[in-house]
CSV table of C-alpha atoms in Angstrom, one decimal:
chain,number,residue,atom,x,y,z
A,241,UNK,CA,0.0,0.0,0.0
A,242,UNK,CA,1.6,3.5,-1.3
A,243,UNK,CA,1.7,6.4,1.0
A,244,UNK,CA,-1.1,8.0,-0.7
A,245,UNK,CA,-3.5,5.0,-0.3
A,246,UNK,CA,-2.5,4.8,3.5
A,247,UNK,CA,-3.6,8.6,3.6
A,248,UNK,CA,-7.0,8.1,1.4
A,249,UNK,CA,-8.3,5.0,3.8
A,250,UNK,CA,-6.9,7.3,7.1
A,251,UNK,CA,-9.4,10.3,5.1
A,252,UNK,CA,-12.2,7.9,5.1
A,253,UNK,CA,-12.0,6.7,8.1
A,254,UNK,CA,-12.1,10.2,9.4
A,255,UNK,CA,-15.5,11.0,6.9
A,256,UNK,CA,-17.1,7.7,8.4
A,257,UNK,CA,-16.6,8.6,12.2
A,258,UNK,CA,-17.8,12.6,11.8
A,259,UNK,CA,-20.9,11.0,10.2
A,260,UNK,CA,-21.1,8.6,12.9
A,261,UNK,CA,-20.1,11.0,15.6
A,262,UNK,CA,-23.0,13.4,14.0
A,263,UNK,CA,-25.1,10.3,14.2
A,264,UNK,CA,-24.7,9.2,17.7
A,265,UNK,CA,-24.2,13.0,19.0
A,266,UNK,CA,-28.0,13.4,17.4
A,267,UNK,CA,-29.3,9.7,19.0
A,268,UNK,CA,-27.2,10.7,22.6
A,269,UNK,CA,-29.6,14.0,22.6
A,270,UNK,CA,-32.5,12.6,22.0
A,271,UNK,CA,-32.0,9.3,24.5
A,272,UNK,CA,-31.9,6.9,21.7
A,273,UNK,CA,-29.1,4.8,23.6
A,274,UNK,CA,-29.2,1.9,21.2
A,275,UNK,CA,-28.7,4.1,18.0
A,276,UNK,CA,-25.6,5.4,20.4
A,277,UNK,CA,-23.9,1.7,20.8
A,278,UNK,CA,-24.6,1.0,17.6
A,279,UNK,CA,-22.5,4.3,16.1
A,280,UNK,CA,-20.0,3.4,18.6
A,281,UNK,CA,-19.6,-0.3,17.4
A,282,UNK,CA,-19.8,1.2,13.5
A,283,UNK,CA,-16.7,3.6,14.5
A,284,UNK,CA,-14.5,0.1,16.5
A,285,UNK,CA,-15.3,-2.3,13.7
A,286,UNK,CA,-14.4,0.3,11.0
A,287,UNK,CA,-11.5,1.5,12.5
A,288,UNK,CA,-10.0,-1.9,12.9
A,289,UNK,CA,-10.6,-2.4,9.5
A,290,UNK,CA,-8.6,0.5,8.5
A,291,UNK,CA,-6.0,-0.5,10.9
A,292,UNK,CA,-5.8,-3.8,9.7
A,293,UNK,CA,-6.0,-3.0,5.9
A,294,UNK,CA,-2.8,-0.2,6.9
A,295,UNK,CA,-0.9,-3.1,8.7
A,296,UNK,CA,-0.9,-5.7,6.1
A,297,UNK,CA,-0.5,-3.8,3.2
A,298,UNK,CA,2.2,-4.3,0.9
């Protein structure tokens, strides 16, 4: 994985959690605690996935 593609899956990573965060911040406000938990298992499993497709890159 080339610098650049390293950077584009860090960028989208970061677009998916400010959705997510905007998401869960919305949820947490109006009491909807199982939307929260859900955004917050959306952010772990995605970033893992970022992590793990950085780590074993080429």
């Amino acid at each position: 994985m080339t610098e650049q593609e390293k950077h584009d899956a860090i960028q989208a990573f970061s677009r998916i959690c400010t959705d997510c965060a905007t998401t869960g911040i919305t949820a947490a406000r109006t009491g909807d605690a199982e939307t929260v938990i859900h955004v917050a298992e959306q952010i772990i499993g995605q970033g893992r996935r970022i992590i793990r497709l950085i780590n074993t890159a080429d």
